[in-house]
Short mmCIF file of C-alpha atoms and ligand atoms in Angstrom, two decimals:
data_model
loop_
_atom_site.label_atom_id
_atom_site.label_comp_id
_atom_site.label_asym_id
_atom_site.label_seq_id
_atom_site.Cartn_x
_atom_site.Cartn_y
_atom_site.Cartn_z
CA MET A 1 81.95 -52.55 102.55
CA ASP A 2 84.87 -53.56 100.35
CA ASN A 3 85.30 -52.70 96.67
CA TYR A 4 84.37 -56.18 95.54
CA ASN A 5 80.95 -56.05 97.20
CA MET A 6 80.39 -52.44 96.06
CA ASP A 7 81.04 -53.46 92.46
CA VAL A 8 78.67 -56.41 92.82
CA ILE A 9 75.90 -54.15 94.13
CA LYS A 10 76.33 -51.86 91.13
CA GLU A 11 75.86 -54.80 88.78
CA ILE A 12 72.86 -56.11 90.75
CA LYS A 13 71.17 -52.71 90.52
CA LYS A 14 71.75 -52.69 86.75
CA LEU A 15 69.99 -56.10 86.70
CA ASN A 16 73.07 -57.71 85.17
CA PRO A 17 73.70 -61.39 85.96
CA VAL A 18 76.48 -61.76 88.52
CA LEU A 19 78.48 -64.48 90.21
CA TRP A 20 79.23 -63.44 93.79
CA LYS A 21 81.76 -65.33 95.85
CA ASN A 22 81.21 -65.22 99.58
CA LYS A 23 84.37 -63.98 101.28
CA ASN A 24 82.85 -64.45 104.74
CA LYS A 25 82.71 -68.19 104.26
CA GLU A 26 84.51 -70.04 107.02
CA SER A 27 85.64 -73.59 107.52
CA PHE A 28 82.49 -75.44 108.55
CA LYS A 29 84.16 -76.98 111.60
CA ASP A 30 84.81 -73.52 112.97
CA ILE A 31 81.19 -72.40 112.82
CA VAL A 32 79.16 -75.57 113.27
CA ASN A 33 78.79 -75.11 117.01
CA SER A 34 77.51 -71.57 116.63
CA LEU A 35 74.61 -72.58 114.39
CA PRO A 36 71.06 -72.60 115.86
CA MET A 37 70.46 -76.26 114.88
CA SER A 38 72.59 -79.37 114.89
CA TYR A 39 73.16 -82.66 113.09
CA GLU A 40 70.99 -84.39 115.72
CA ASP A 41 68.09 -82.16 114.65
CA ILE A 42 68.45 -83.39 111.07
CA VAL A 43 68.46 -87.00 112.21
CA ASP A 44 65.43 -86.33 114.40
CA ALA A 45 63.56 -84.92 111.39
CA SER A 46 64.59 -87.89 109.28
CA ASN A 47 63.34 -90.33 111.95
CA ARG A 48 60.03 -88.45 112.14
CA LEU A 49 59.57 -88.84 108.37
CA GLU A 50 60.26 -92.57 108.77
CA ARG A 51 57.58 -92.79 111.45
CA PHE A 52 55.13 -91.12 109.10
CA ALA A 53 55.93 -93.33 106.10
CA PRO A 54 53.05 -95.79 106.75
CA LEU A 55 50.60 -92.87 106.90
CA ILE A 56 51.95 -91.26 103.73
CA GLU A 57 51.76 -94.62 101.97
CA ARG A 58 48.13 -94.97 103.04
CA LEU A 59 47.11 -91.44 102.01
CA PHE A 60 49.29 -91.23 98.91
CA PRO A 61 49.85 -94.74 97.50
CA GLU A 62 51.74 -93.19 94.57
CA THR A 63 54.70 -92.67 96.94
CA LYS A 64 55.08 -96.47 96.97
CA ASN A 65 56.81 -96.76 100.37
CA GLY A 66 55.64 -93.52 101.97
CA ILE A 67 59.06 -91.91 101.58
CA ILE A 68 58.92 -88.83 99.37
CA GLU A 69 62.20 -88.83 97.49
CA SER A 70 63.46 -88.02 94.00
CA PRO A 71 65.98 -89.64 91.66
CA LEU A 72 69.53 -88.46 91.10
CA ALA A 73 70.30 -88.79 87.40
CA GLU A 74 73.60 -88.47 85.56
CA THR A 75 73.46 -86.47 82.36
CA ASN A 76 76.43 -86.51 80.08
CA SER A 77 74.59 -85.10 77.12
CA LEU A 78 73.30 -82.07 79.02
CA LYS A 79 76.87 -81.41 80.11
CA HIS A 80 78.08 -81.44 76.50
CA ASN A 81 75.20 -79.23 75.42
CA LEU A 82 76.01 -76.71 78.14
CA GLU A 83 79.67 -76.75 77.15
CA SER A 84 78.92 -75.86 73.57
CA ARG A 85 76.18 -73.37 74.44
CA TYR A 86 78.38 -71.43 76.83
CA THR A 87 81.69 -72.21 75.07
CA THR A 88 83.30 -73.50 78.21
CA GLU A 89 84.65 -76.76 79.55
CA ILE A 90 82.82 -78.36 82.46
CA LYS A 91 85.17 -80.56 84.41
CA GLY A 92 83.68 -83.39 86.43
CA LYS A 93 80.38 -85.22 86.17
CA LEU A 94 76.96 -83.59 85.99
CA TYR A 95 73.92 -84.89 87.85
CA LEU A 96 70.34 -83.69 88.10
CA LYS A 97 68.45 -83.98 91.38
CA CYS A 98 64.88 -84.35 90.19
CA ASP A 99 62.71 -82.76 92.87
CA SER A 100 60.68 -81.65 89.86
CA HIS A 101 59.18 -85.13 90.17
CA LEU A 102 58.58 -85.32 93.91
CA LYS A 103 55.25 -86.93 94.65
CA ILE A 104 52.30 -85.15 96.31
CA ALA A 105 53.47 -81.57 95.66
CA GLY A 106 55.56 -81.70 92.45
CA SER A 107 58.30 -79.52 93.91
CA ILE A 108 60.98 -79.24 96.55
CA LYS A 109 58.21 -78.00 98.89
CA ALA A 110 57.19 -81.63 99.32
CA ARG A 111 60.15 -81.78 101.69
CA GLY A 112 59.81 -78.88 104.14
CA GLY A 113 56.13 -78.06 103.80
CA ILE A 114 54.86 -81.58 104.28
CA TYR A 115 57.32 -82.22 107.09
CA GLU A 116 56.13 -79.26 109.15
CA VAL A 117 52.44 -80.19 108.82
CA LEU A 118 53.20 -83.78 109.83
CA LYS A 119 55.16 -82.60 112.85
CA HIS A 120 52.29 -80.35 113.88
CA ALA A 121 49.82 -83.22 113.58
CA GLU A 122 52.14 -85.41 115.64
CA ASP A 123 52.48 -82.72 118.32
CA ILE A 124 48.69 -82.41 118.64
CA ALA A 125 48.11 -86.18 118.78
CA LEU A 126 50.92 -86.75 121.29
CA GLU A 127 49.64 -83.94 123.46
CA LYS A 128 46.14 -85.45 123.47
CA ASP A 129 47.70 -88.77 124.42
CA ILE A 130 46.09 -90.65 121.57
CA LEU A 131 49.34 -91.46 119.80
CA SER A 132 52.71 -92.79 120.87
CA VAL A 133 55.88 -92.58 118.79
CA ASN A 134 55.98 -96.38 118.61
CA ASP A 135 52.54 -96.65 116.98
CA ASP A 136 51.95 -97.44 113.35
CA TYR A 137 51.25 -93.89 112.17
CA SER A 138 48.85 -95.02 109.46
CA ILE A 139 46.18 -94.79 112.19
CA LEU A 140 46.41 -91.03 111.78
CA ALA A 141 44.21 -91.37 108.71
CA ASN A 142 41.41 -92.89 110.83
CA LYS A 143 38.16 -91.02 111.37
CA GLU A 144 38.79 -90.02 114.97
CA PHE A 145 42.05 -88.29 114.06
CA LYS A 146 40.53 -86.50 111.09
CA GLU A 147 37.78 -85.23 113.34
CA LEU A 148 40.32 -84.03 115.87
CA PHE A 149 42.40 -82.22 113.25
CA SER A 150 39.31 -80.59 111.75
CA ASN A 151 39.16 -78.40 114.86
CA TYR A 152 42.50 -76.90 113.90
CA LYS A 153 43.53 -74.54 111.15
CA ILE A 154 46.85 -74.33 109.35
CA ALA A 155 47.82 -71.17 107.45
CA VAL A 156 50.66 -70.22 105.15
CA GLY A 157 51.74 -67.39 102.88
CA SER A 158 53.12 -68.46 99.53
CA THR A 159 54.04 -67.59 95.95
CA GLY A 160 52.49 -70.93 95.00
CA ASN A 161 54.41 -74.11 95.61
CA LEU A 162 54.62 -73.95 99.40
CA GLY A 163 50.88 -73.29 99.48
CA LEU A 164 50.34 -76.32 97.24
CA SER A 165 52.31 -78.69 99.44
CA ILE A 166 50.81 -77.44 102.69
CA GLY A 167 47.29 -77.20 101.33
CA ILE A 168 47.39 -80.75 99.96
CA ILE A 169 48.84 -82.45 103.04
CA SER A 170 46.78 -80.41 105.52
CA SER A 171 43.53 -81.23 103.73
CA ALA A 172 44.47 -84.89 103.50
CA LEU A 173 44.94 -85.01 107.29
CA GLY A 174 41.65 -83.23 107.91
CA PHE A 175 42.91 -79.79 108.92
CA LYS A 176 41.25 -76.59 107.80
CA VAL A 177 43.80 -74.71 105.72
CA ASP A 178 44.18 -71.09 104.60
CA VAL A 179 46.64 -70.37 101.83
CA HIS A 180 47.52 -66.69 101.46
CA MET A 181 48.72 -66.28 97.88
CA SER A 182 50.85 -63.45 96.51
CA SER A 183 50.11 -61.87 93.13
CA ASP A 184 52.81 -64.06 91.51
CA ALA A 185 50.91 -67.24 92.26
CA LYS A 186 49.68 -69.02 89.17
CA GLU A 187 45.96 -69.58 88.68
CA TRP A 188 46.32 -73.36 88.19
CA LYS A 189 47.93 -73.70 91.61
CA LYS A 190 44.97 -71.92 93.19
CA GLU A 191 42.61 -74.23 91.32
CA ILE A 192 44.30 -77.39 92.55
CA LEU A 193 44.16 -76.04 96.09
CA ARG A 194 40.47 -75.15 95.93
CA SER A 195 39.72 -78.59 94.52
CA LYS A 196 41.37 -80.11 97.61
CA GLY A 197 39.23 -78.00 99.92
CA ALA A 198 41.81 -75.36 100.85
CA ASN A 199 40.72 -71.78 101.42
CA VAL A 200 42.70 -69.62 98.97
CA ILE A 201 43.08 -65.94 99.87
CA GLU A 202 44.47 -63.77 97.10
CA TYR A 203 46.57 -60.61 97.39
CA GLU A 204 47.46 -57.96 94.83
CA ASP A 205 50.72 -57.62 96.70
CA ASP A 206 53.94 -59.60 96.81
CA TYR A 207 54.93 -62.59 98.91
CA SER A 208 55.96 -60.65 102.03
CA LYS A 209 52.46 -59.18 102.28
CA ALA A 210 50.82 -62.61 101.96
CA VAL A 211 53.04 -63.93 104.75
CA GLU A 212 52.38 -60.93 106.97
CA GLU A 213 48.60 -61.26 106.62
CA GLY A 214 48.66 -64.99 107.24
CA ARG A 215 50.77 -64.52 110.35
CA LYS A 216 48.49 -61.77 111.67
CA GLN A 217 45.32 -63.80 111.19
CA CYS A 218 46.67 -66.65 113.32
CA GLU A 219 47.88 -64.52 116.21
CA GLY A 220 46.16 -65.23 119.51
CA ASN A 221 44.24 -68.24 118.15
CA ASP A 222 45.27 -71.48 119.88
CA TYR A 223 43.60 -73.51 117.16
CA ALA A 224 45.45 -71.80 114.32
CA TYR A 225 49.02 -72.60 113.33
CA PHE A 226 50.97 -70.40 110.98
CA ILE A 227 53.76 -71.94 108.92
CA ASP A 228 56.33 -69.21 108.78
CA ASP A 229 58.46 -69.56 105.66
CA GLU A 230 60.67 -66.68 106.80
CA ASN A 231 61.66 -68.14 110.17
CA SER A 232 60.53 -71.73 110.64
CA LYS A 233 63.12 -74.19 111.94
CA ASP A 234 60.81 -77.13 111.20
CA LEU A 235 60.48 -76.24 107.53
CA PHE A 236 64.24 -75.83 107.38
CA LEU A 237 64.88 -79.20 109.00
CA GLY A 238 62.38 -80.90 106.69
CA TYR A 239 64.47 -79.69 103.76
CA SER A 240 67.73 -80.67 105.44
CA VAL A 241 66.78 -84.38 105.44
CA ALA A 242 67.43 -84.31 101.68
CA ALA A 243 71.14 -84.27 102.51
CA LEU A 244 71.01 -87.63 104.32
CA ARG A 245 69.10 -89.13 101.42
CA LEU A 246 71.50 -87.67 98.86
CA LYS A 247 74.46 -89.12 100.75
CA LYS A 248 72.90 -92.55 100.32
CA GLN A 249 72.21 -91.98 96.63
CA LEU A 250 75.81 -90.90 96.04
CA GLU A 251 77.08 -94.00 97.82
CA GLU A 252 74.81 -96.22 95.73
CA LYS A 253 76.36 -94.70 92.62
CA SER A 254 79.88 -95.03 94.07
CA ILE A 255 80.40 -91.27 93.89
CA SER A 256 83.02 -90.24 96.43
CA VAL A 257 83.05 -86.88 98.13
CA ASP A 258 86.38 -86.08 99.79
CA GLU A 259 89.40 -83.82 99.41
CA ASN A 260 90.10 -85.13 95.94
CA HIS A 261 86.46 -85.41 94.89
CA GLN A 262 84.64 -82.17 95.55
CA LEU A 263 80.88 -81.76 95.31
CA TYR A 264 79.27 -78.65 93.78
CA VAL A 265 75.56 -78.10 94.37
CA TYR A 266 73.40 -75.41 92.72
CA LEU A 267 70.23 -74.53 94.59
CA PRO A 268 67.46 -72.15 93.41
CA CYS A 269 66.69 -69.65 96.19
CA GLY A 270 63.52 -67.76 97.03
CA VAL A 271 63.22 -66.85 100.69
CA GLY A 272 66.05 -69.33 101.35
CA GLY A 273 64.47 -72.10 103.44
CA ALA A 274 64.77 -74.90 100.90
CA PRO A 275 68.28 -74.20 99.62
CA GLY A 276 69.41 -73.19 103.11
CA GLY A 277 68.15 -76.37 104.73
CA ILE A 278 69.70 -78.57 102.08
CA ALA A 279 73.03 -76.73 102.17
CA PHE A 280 73.02 -76.94 105.98
CA GLY A 281 72.49 -80.71 105.81
CA LEU A 282 75.15 -81.20 103.14
CA LYS A 283 77.70 -79.19 105.09
CA HIS A 284 77.14 -81.40 108.12
CA ILE A 285 77.85 -84.46 106.03
CA PHE A 286 80.57 -83.35 103.63
CA ASP A 287 82.15 -80.42 105.48
CA ASP A 288 84.26 -78.20 103.27
CA ASN A 289 84.26 -80.78 100.46
CA VAL A 290 80.80 -79.61 99.40
CA HIS A 291 80.38 -76.22 97.75
CA CYS A 292 76.89 -74.76 97.79
CA TYR A 293 75.75 -72.02 95.44
CA PHE A 294 72.33 -70.38 95.54
CA VAL A 295 70.69 -69.03 92.40
CA GLU A 296 68.29 -66.09 92.09
CA PRO A 297 66.62 -64.22 89.22
CA THR A 298 68.24 -60.87 88.33
CA HIS A 299 64.86 -59.29 89.19
CA ALA A 300 64.59 -60.94 92.62
CA PRO A 301 68.07 -61.16 94.18
CA CYS A 302 66.98 -60.79 97.82
CA MET A 303 69.38 -63.29 99.42
CA LEU A 304 72.30 -61.94 97.43
CA LEU A 305 71.59 -58.32 98.37
CA GLY A 306 70.87 -59.31 101.96
CA LEU A 307 74.29 -60.95 102.25
CA VAL A 308 76.31 -58.43 100.26
CA THR A 309 74.92 -55.47 102.20
CA GLU A 310 74.90 -57.47 105.46
CA LYS A 311 71.37 -56.23 106.05
CA TYR A 312 70.09 -59.82 105.91
CA SER A 313 66.30 -60.00 106.41
CA ASP A 314 66.01 -56.21 106.81
CA LEU A 315 66.76 -55.92 103.14
CA LYS A 316 63.98 -55.06 100.66
CA ILE A 317 64.96 -55.27 97.01
CA ASN A 318 62.54 -52.54 95.95
CA ASN A 319 64.62 -50.10 97.99
CA TYR A 320 67.32 -50.82 95.41
CA GLY A 321 65.03 -50.12 92.47
CA ILE A 322 64.51 -53.83 91.72
CA ASP A 323 60.97 -54.88 90.86
CA ASN A 324 60.69 -58.56 91.93
CA ILE A 325 59.00 -59.42 88.64
CA THR A 326 60.08 -62.79 87.28
CA GLU A 327 58.54 -65.84 85.64
CA ALA A 328 60.42 -67.94 88.21
CA ASP A 329 57.46 -67.68 90.57
CA GLY A 330 59.07 -69.91 93.21
CA LEU A 331 61.87 -67.37 93.52
CA ALA A 332 59.86 -64.11 93.40
CA VAL A 333 60.75 -62.94 96.90
CA GLY A 334 61.80 -59.44 97.98
CA SER A 335 63.33 -60.09 101.43
CA PRO A 336 65.31 -63.13 102.53
CA SER A 337 64.60 -65.39 105.51
CA LYS A 338 66.14 -64.14 108.75
CA LEU A 339 67.04 -67.65 109.86
CA VAL A 340 68.76 -68.57 106.60
CA SER A 341 70.43 -65.32 105.58
CA GLU A 342 72.20 -64.99 108.92
CA MET A 343 73.30 -68.61 108.93
CA ALA A 344 74.26 -68.97 105.27
CA SER A 345 76.53 -65.95 105.40
CA ASN A 346 79.10 -68.19 107.09
CA PHE A 347 78.93 -71.33 104.99
CA LEU A 348 77.57 -70.47 101.57
CA ASP A 349 80.14 -70.46 98.73
CA GLY A 350 78.37 -67.96 96.57
CA ILE A 351 75.27 -66.85 94.69
CA TYR A 352 74.71 -66.26 91.01
CA THR A 353 71.85 -64.50 89.30
CA ILE A 354 70.22 -65.33 86.00
CA GLU A 355 67.90 -63.56 83.54
CA ASP A 356 64.42 -64.84 82.79
CA ASP A 357 65.22 -65.29 79.08
CA GLU A 358 67.99 -67.67 80.03
CA LEU A 359 65.64 -69.64 82.30
CA PHE A 360 63.36 -70.43 79.38
CA LYS A 361 66.29 -71.50 77.21
CA LEU A 362 67.54 -73.85 79.91
CA LEU A 363 64.03 -75.17 80.57
CA ARG A 364 63.83 -76.03 76.90
CA LEU A 365 67.31 -77.53 76.80
CA VAL A 366 66.56 -79.86 79.74
CA LYS A 367 63.41 -81.04 77.94
CA ASP A 368 65.12 -81.52 74.58
CA VAL A 369 68.16 -83.29 75.96
CA GLU A 370 66.82 -85.23 78.95
CA ASN A 371 63.05 -85.13 78.43
CA ILE A 372 62.56 -83.73 81.94
CA LYS A 373 59.78 -81.22 82.55
CA ILE A 374 60.88 -78.43 84.87
CA GLU A 375 59.59 -74.99 85.79
CA PRO A 376 61.61 -71.78 85.28
CA SER A 377 62.71 -71.62 88.94
CA ALA A 378 64.29 -75.05 88.60
CA ALA A 379 66.01 -74.17 85.32
CA SER A 380 68.14 -71.60 87.13
CA SER A 381 70.24 -74.37 88.67
CA VAL A 382 71.39 -75.67 85.30
CA LEU A 383 73.71 -72.74 84.62
CA GLY A 384 75.81 -73.43 87.73
CA PRO A 385 78.32 -75.93 86.32
CA THR A 386 79.38 -73.40 83.64
CA LEU A 387 80.33 -70.84 86.28
CA VAL A 388 82.73 -72.60 88.66
CA ASN A 389 86.21 -74.03 88.25
CA ALA A 390 85.98 -77.70 89.12
CA ASN A 391 88.33 -80.62 88.49
CA ASN A 392 87.86 -83.84 86.55
CA ASN A 393 87.16 -85.88 89.69
CA ASP A 394 84.47 -83.51 90.93
CA THR A 395 80.68 -83.83 90.81
CA HIS A 396 78.09 -81.15 90.02
CA ILE A 397 74.47 -81.41 91.10
CA CYS A 398 71.84 -79.10 89.63
CA TRP A 399 68.81 -79.19 91.92
CA LEU A 400 65.72 -79.24 89.70
CA THR A 401 63.26 -77.87 92.24
CA GLY A 402 59.89 -78.23 90.53
CA GLY A 403 57.87 -78.81 87.41
CA ILE A 404 55.82 -81.96 87.08
CA PHE A 405 52.53 -80.31 88.14
CA VAL A 406 52.74 -77.49 85.57
CA PRO A 407 49.77 -77.93 83.20
CA ASP A 408 50.85 -78.94 79.71
CA SER A 409 49.45 -75.84 78.01
CA GLU A 410 51.39 -73.53 80.37
CA TYR A 411 54.47 -75.65 80.00
CA GLN A 412 54.26 -75.52 76.22
CA GLU A 413 54.15 -71.72 76.35
CA MET A 414 57.28 -71.60 78.46
CA TYR A 415 58.99 -74.15 76.25
CA ASN A 416 58.19 -71.98 73.22
CA LYS A 417 59.71 -68.94 74.92
CA GLY A 418 62.96 -70.87 75.13
CA LEU A 419 63.36 -71.06 71.38
CA GLU A 420 66.79 -69.72 70.37
CA ASN A 421 66.60 -66.65 68.16
C1 PLP B 501 60.15 -72.48 96.79
C2 PLP B 501 60.93 -72.87 95.63
C3 PLP B 501 62.31 -72.65 95.58
C4 PLP B 501 63.10 -71.94 96.64
O1 PLP B 501 62.81 -72.27 97.97
P1 PLP B 501 62.84 -71.17 99.11
O2 PLP B 501 62.65 -71.90 100.36
O3 PLP B 501 61.74 -70.20 98.83
O4 PLP B 501 64.16 -70.48 99.00
C5 PLP B 501 62.98 -73.06 94.43
N1 PLP B 501 62.34 -73.66 93.41
C6 PLP B 501 61.02 -73.89 93.44
C7 PLP B 501 60.37 -74.56 92.28
C8 PLP B 501 60.27 -73.50 94.54
O5 PLP B 501 58.96 -73.73 94.55
#
């Protein structure tokens, strides 16, 4: 290991915030053919979501057209507030990608989690020969399909939001669903799930344990399907579709991305599936003109340590004396995804870490300036534009990954914690 990475590890162990630049990053063209998935896979996932739109519209009319997507909003005033708060100049424009307001699940998990359950339902129905890909998929909400799906169980391990998205969509389709929740999971998330008919199983342990148990309980059961956040290609591809949608949103706003107009994207990272899938999609579209940074809490830097040490998914942060205790519950993960850590090591630009205190301040700032309700995990993305050297023609996107479902009383508490002292 070189001196740079050794110094970074020292800082990580001291729980100091760091900005790590990935020196193993290669030109995307040079590695694209070595990746385990391709651009065609992203398009395939996108087409599948289109097929399901009539069903989603029927089950969740609040989605309007059955496409679960979030706005991209420019924020000049947040940019100026960040500049004065961090006494720095932010060159380029600042946008917020508001997955905090995604319908059905209220977080970025409405992308990958819902996608994988839909794909599973499609696989079952196609296999039984009661559905063809040219059908109007709204029939999947009919009684005979619900009865069919009720013979099957879906299971997932989660710190909260993934469980919410999978529990809600699985129940709506008629599946039985087990959500294995780590100790970080908030009580209100468990309550929503129970109210939708999901079976919530609680653990005193962290996320890895919840995943392990969920996986074990499905083994050898043909009627049980485990959604594996640490390895699933379907989850990953569900997230990646965001890149195609973002491309369209950028075009609608006449925002160019090319050699003279670089794009910087800041993505909160837990196990890595969501930020990894989105970064993967963006790289396919914008090549080396997009720069992707992941963000992790100083107390849960599993992806960062996995990449810096090159141990990838074999890495456990508690072996480095780090406790995995953070209010950013969506990011409270001790070992990174195998699929993502190995892939991202070649195309990720860097990772920064952030302290919990700072998360609350940014959560408050986003509310005060833009009146957007976000959760602490999402707030981590807002620091990104203050850390990189961009140019005036460039664009920054902070990916606000969740928030709208947080109960007001809990939100108020977090907002109060963000008061400047
Ligand atoms: C899950 C989650 C993330 C990170 O996604 P991973 O796939 O775990 O890396 C970020 N923000 C929020 C709000 C989340 O729920």
